Coordinates of C-alpha atoms and ligand atoms in Angstrom, one line a residue:
M12 CA 4.3 -26.6 -0.1
T13 CA 3.9 -23.1 0.5
A14 CA 2.3 -20.8 -2.2
E15 CA 4.4 -18.7 -4.3
P16 CA 4.5 -15.2 -2.9
I17 CA 2.8 -12.5 -4.8
L18 CA 5.6 -9.8 -4.3
R19 CA 9.2 -10.4 -3.9
V20 CA 11.8 -7.6 -3.3
E21 CA 15.4 -8.4 -4.0
R22 CA 18.4 -6.5 -2.7
L23 CA 16.8 -3.4 -3.5
S24 CA 18.7 -0.1 -3.0
K25 CA 17.9 3.4 -3.8
N26 CA 20.1 6.6 -3.6
F27 CA 19.2 10.1 -3.8
R28 CA 22.4 11.8 -4.4
G29 CA 24.1 11.3 -0.8
L30 CA 21.1 9.8 0.8
Q31 CA 20.5 6.0 0.9
A32 CA 16.7 5.9 1.0
M33 CA 16.8 2.1 0.4
A34 CA 19.6 -0.2 1.4
D35 CA 19.8 -3.6 0.3
V36 CA 16.1 -4.6 1.4
S37 CA 14.9 -8.2 0.5
F38 CA 11.5 -9.5 1.6
A39 CA 8.5 -11.6 0.1
V40 CA 4.7 -10.9 0.6
E41 CA 2.6 -13.9 1.0
T42 CA -0.4 -14.0 -1.3
G43 CA -3.5 -13.3 0.4
S44 CA -1.9 -11.6 3.5
I45 CA -1.9 -8.2 4.9
T46 CA 1.6 -7.2 5.3
S47 CA 2.3 -3.8 7.1
V48 CA 5.6 -1.7 6.4
I49 CA 6.2 0.4 9.4
G50 CA 9.0 2.7 10.5
P51 CA 9.7 6.3 11.5
N52 CA 9.4 9.4 9.2
G53 CA 11.9 9.2 6.3
A54 CA 12.6 5.4 6.8
G55 CA 11.8 4.7 3.1
K56 CA 8.3 3.3 3.1
S57 CA 7.0 5.7 0.3
T58 CA 10.2 5.1 -1.6
L59 CA 9.5 1.3 -1.5
F60 CA 6.1 1.8 -2.8
N61 CA 7.5 4.3 -5.5
L62 CA 10.1 1.5 -6.4
V63 CA 7.3 -1.4 -6.8
T64 CA 5.1 0.8 -8.9
G65 CA 7.8 1.9 -11.2
Y66 CA 7.5 5.7 -10.3
L67 CA 11.2 5.4 -9.3
A68 CA 14.1 3.1 -10.6
P69 CA 16.0 1.4 -8.1
T70 CA 19.8 2.1 -7.8
A71 CA 20.2 -1.8 -7.5
G72 CA 18.1 -4.7 -6.9
S73 CA 14.7 -5.9 -8.4
V74 CA 10.9 -6.3 -7.7
W75 CA 9.0 -9.2 -8.9
L76 CA 5.3 -9.9 -9.0
R77 CA 5.1 -13.7 -9.1
R78 CA 7.4 -14.8 -12.0
Q79 CA 7.2 -11.4 -13.5
R80 CA 10.0 -9.0 -13.2
L81 CA 8.6 -5.3 -12.5
T82 CA 11.7 -3.7 -12.3
G83 CA 12.4 -1.8 -15.6
L84 CA 8.7 -1.7 -16.6
P85 CA 6.8 1.5 -17.0
T86 CA 4.1 2.5 -14.3
N87 CA 1.2 1.9 -16.7
R88 CA 2.5 -1.7 -17.4
I89 CA 3.0 -2.4 -13.8
A90 CA -0.5 -1.2 -13.1
A91 CA -1.9 -3.3 -15.8
L92 CA -0.3 -6.3 -14.3
G93 CA -2.4 -5.9 -11.2
V94 CA -0.5 -3.4 -8.8
A95 CA -2.7 -0.6 -7.4
R96 CA -1.7 2.1 -5.2
A97 CA -3.9 4.2 -3.0
F98 CA -2.1 7.3 -2.5
Q99 CA -1.9 9.2 0.9
I100 CA -3.4 12.1 -0.9
A101 CA -6.4 11.2 -2.5
K102 CA -6.8 13.2 -5.8
P103 CA -10.2 12.5 -7.3
F104 CA -11.8 14.1 -10.1
R105 CA -13.6 16.7 -7.9
D106 CA -16.5 17.5 -10.5
L107 CA -17.4 13.8 -11.2
S108 CA -19.5 11.7 -9.0
V109 CA -18.2 8.9 -6.6
V110 CA -19.4 6.3 -9.1
E111 CA -17.9 8.0 -12.1
N112 CA -14.7 8.3 -10.2
V113 CA -14.6 4.6 -9.5
R114 CA -15.6 3.8 -13.3
V115 CA -12.4 5.5 -14.1
G116 CA -10.5 2.9 -12.2
A117 CA -12.6 0.1 -13.6
L118 CA -12.0 1.5 -17.3
F119 CA -8.3 1.8 -17.1
G120 CA -7.5 -1.4 -14.8
K121 CA -6.1 -4.7 -15.4
A122 CA -9.3 -6.2 -17.3
G123 CA -9.6 -3.1 -19.5
P124 CA -13.0 -2.0 -20.6
R125 CA -14.5 -5.3 -19.6
D126 CA -17.4 -5.6 -17.2
V127 CA -17.0 -1.9 -16.1
P128 CA -20.4 -1.9 -14.4
A129 CA -19.7 -4.9 -12.3
A130 CA -16.2 -4.0 -11.2
T131 CA -17.5 -0.5 -10.3
A132 CA -20.4 -1.9 -8.2
R133 CA -18.0 -4.2 -6.5
A134 CA -15.6 -1.7 -5.6
L135 CA -18.2 0.7 -4.3
E136 CA -19.5 -2.1 -2.0
L137 CA -16.0 -3.3 -0.9
A138 CA -15.0 0.3 0.1
G139 CA -18.2 0.8 2.0
I140 CA -19.2 3.9 -0.4
A141 CA -22.1 2.5 -2.2
Y142 CA -24.5 5.0 -0.5
L143 CA -22.3 7.8 -1.7
A144 CA -22.4 6.7 -5.4
H145 CA -24.1 9.9 -6.8
R146 CA -22.4 12.6 -4.6
Q147 CA -20.0 14.9 -6.2
A148 CA -16.4 13.9 -5.1
S149 CA -15.9 17.7 -4.0
T150 CA -18.5 17.2 -1.3
L151 CA -16.9 14.2 0.4
T152 CA -15.2 14.2 3.9
V153 CA -11.4 13.3 4.1
G154 CA -12.5 10.0 5.5
Q155 CA -14.8 9.4 2.7
L156 CA -12.2 10.5 -0.1
R157 CA -9.8 7.9 1.5
H158 CA -12.6 5.3 0.8
L159 CA -13.0 6.4 -2.6
E160 CA -9.3 6.1 -3.4
V161 CA -9.3 2.6 -2.4
A162 CA -12.5 2.0 -4.4
R163 CA -10.7 3.4 -7.4
A164 CA -7.7 1.0 -6.8
I165 CA -10.0 -2.0 -6.3
A166 CA -12.0 -1.2 -9.4
T167 CA -8.9 -1.8 -11.4
R168 CA -9.1 -5.6 -10.4
A169 CA -5.7 -5.2 -8.9
D170 CA -4.7 -8.5 -7.0
L171 CA -2.2 -6.4 -5.0
L172 CA -3.1 -3.4 -3.1
L173 CA -0.4 -0.8 -2.0
A174 CA -2.1 1.5 0.7
D175 CA 0.1 4.4 1.9
E176 CA -1.0 5.8 5.2
P177 CA -4.8 5.2 4.3
C178 CA -5.8 6.2 7.9
A179 CA -3.5 9.3 8.3
G180 CA -5.8 12.3 9.7
L181 CA -8.7 10.1 10.3
N182 CA -10.5 9.9 13.6
P183 CA -10.7 6.6 15.4
T184 CA -14.1 5.7 14.1
E185 CA -13.0 6.6 10.5
T186 CA -9.8 4.6 10.9
A187 CA -11.6 1.7 12.3
A188 CA -13.6 1.8 9.1
M189 CA -10.8 2.1 6.8
I190 CA -9.2 -1.1 8.6
D191 CA -12.5 -2.9 8.0
V192 CA -12.3 -2.0 4.2
L193 CA -8.8 -3.3 4.0
R194 CA -10.1 -6.7 5.6
R195 CA -12.9 -7.0 3.1
V196 CA -10.5 -6.2 0.4
R197 CA -8.2 -9.2 1.5
A198 CA -11.3 -11.4 2.2
E199 CA -12.0 -10.9 -1.8
G200 CA -8.7 -12.4 -2.6
V201 CA -6.6 -9.0 -2.9
T202 CA -3.0 -9.0 -1.2
V203 CA -2.6 -5.7 1.0
V204 CA 0.6 -4.0 1.7
L205 CA -0.1 -1.3 4.3
V206 CA 1.9 1.6 5.6
E207 CA 0.4 2.9 8.6
H208 CA 1.4 4.8 11.7
D209 CA -1.5 3.7 13.9
M210 CA 0.0 0.9 15.9
P211 CA -3.1 -0.5 17.3
S212 CA -4.7 -0.8 13.9
V213 CA -1.2 -2.3 12.4
M214 CA -1.0 -4.8 15.1
E215 CA -4.7 -6.0 14.9
V216 CA -5.0 -6.3 10.9
S217 CA -1.5 -7.4 10.1
D218 CA -0.4 -11.1 9.4
R219 CA 3.2 -10.0 9.1
I220 CA 5.2 -6.7 9.5
L221 CA 8.1 -5.3 8.1
V222 CA 10.2 -2.7 9.9
L223 CA 12.3 -0.1 8.0
D224 CA 14.6 2.4 9.5
A225 CA 16.8 4.6 7.6
G226 CA 16.3 2.6 4.5
R227 CA 17.3 -0.8 6.0
L228 CA 14.9 -3.8 6.9
I229 CA 15.5 -4.1 10.7
A230 CA 12.9 -6.6 11.6
E231 CA 10.1 -8.8 10.2
G232 CA 7.6 -11.2 11.5
A233 CA 4.6 -11.8 13.1
P234 CA 3.0 -8.4 15.0
E235 CA 3.8 -9.8 18.4
A236 CA 7.5 -10.7 17.7
V237 CA 7.9 -7.4 15.9
A238 CA 6.5 -5.3 18.8
A239 CA 8.9 -7.1 21.2
D240 CA 11.9 -6.6 19.1
E241 CA 14.5 -4.3 20.8
R242 CA 15.7 -2.7 17.6
V243 CA 12.2 -1.9 16.7
I244 CA 11.6 -0.3 20.0
A245 CA 15.0 1.6 19.6
A246 CA 14.0 2.9 16.3
Y247 CA 10.8 4.1 17.5
L248 CA 12.0 5.6 20.8
G249 CA 15.3 6.8 19.4
T250 CA 17.0 5.1 22.2
P251 CA 20.9 6.0 22.1
E252 CA 23.3 3.2 21.3
A253 CA 25.2 4.0 24.5
E254 CA 22.1 3.4 26.6
E255 CA 21.5 -0.2 25.2
A256 CA 23.2 -3.5 26.5
Ligands
ADP30 P1 8.8 7.4 4.7 O1 7.8 7.1 3.6 O2 9.2 6.2 5.3 O3 8.4 8.7 5.5 P2 10.4 8.2 2.4 O4 10.5 7.0 1.4 O5 9.3 9.2 1.8 O6 10.1 8.1 3.7 O7 11.6 8.8 2.3 C1 12.8 8.3 2.6 C2 14.0 9.5 2.6 O8 14.3 9.4 1.2 C3 13.9 10.6 3.0 O9 15.1 11.0 3.7 C4 13.3 11.5 2.0 O10 13.7 12.8 2.2 C5 14.1 10.8 0.9 N1 13.5 11.1 -0.5 C6 12.4 10.5 -0.8 N2 11.9 10.7 -2.2 C7 12.9 11.5 -2.6 C8 13.4 12.1 -3.9 N3 12.5 11.9 -4.8 N4 14.4 12.9 -4.0 C9 15.2 12.8 -3.0 N5 15.2 12.4 -1.8 C10 13.9 11.5 -1.4
MG31 MG1 5.7 8.2 3.3

């Protein structure tokens, strides 16, 4: 018997006026996995996260957290059910310290204002920024801010973390540190869905990869299988259809 997936996306579509940003996409995310979503710019990766977190309403289809339908719920309700998103552009309270920023996540998260000190300390540890606890957020580097963003998300006690390009703009050392953070988060029982462009990191950390291209799910599977998939290679390299076959 296989465990129930934590997240299910069923025949999800999203149109922006003329543009189909998400086209009849269905998949499930296994509980406790790291699942990466890859695809060229404009493929619909961030739109997918917006649809899961309730920032956008789908044109058709639905999103489920275990047996709970998320589609139609407001964003704060979805967050309270345990879905957290770490944004590509981290927006901390710049005048607050790192620990104060993380405490905000703990206060407004899934468990509410319960065990806030413990949730805050755990999040700082997992994100590898306990040593920065009393620094003002405005003094952090871009890499440190990304870790703060993950810490804030974890502090909510989410059991599903959506990370949208957490390594964008980071150097190789910082990228490796962020990938380690995601591994630790997963080891603590949090399921991770990752959007990331750095292919070596994606290949190394992912249990499963979903590939979007122009709003369609063109491939899914284990990293090695996806990397060898001709449609995936074509989507990335822009191989003209005439040159295939
Ligand atoms: P990705 O994150 O994969 O780079 P996005 O999901 O951001 O791609 O965008 C997918 C497509 O949808 C793009 O063509 C983008 O311009 C369009 N899009 C995204 N959000 C909106 C929006 N709020 N209004 C109109 N078009 C949008
Ligand atoms: Mg995006």
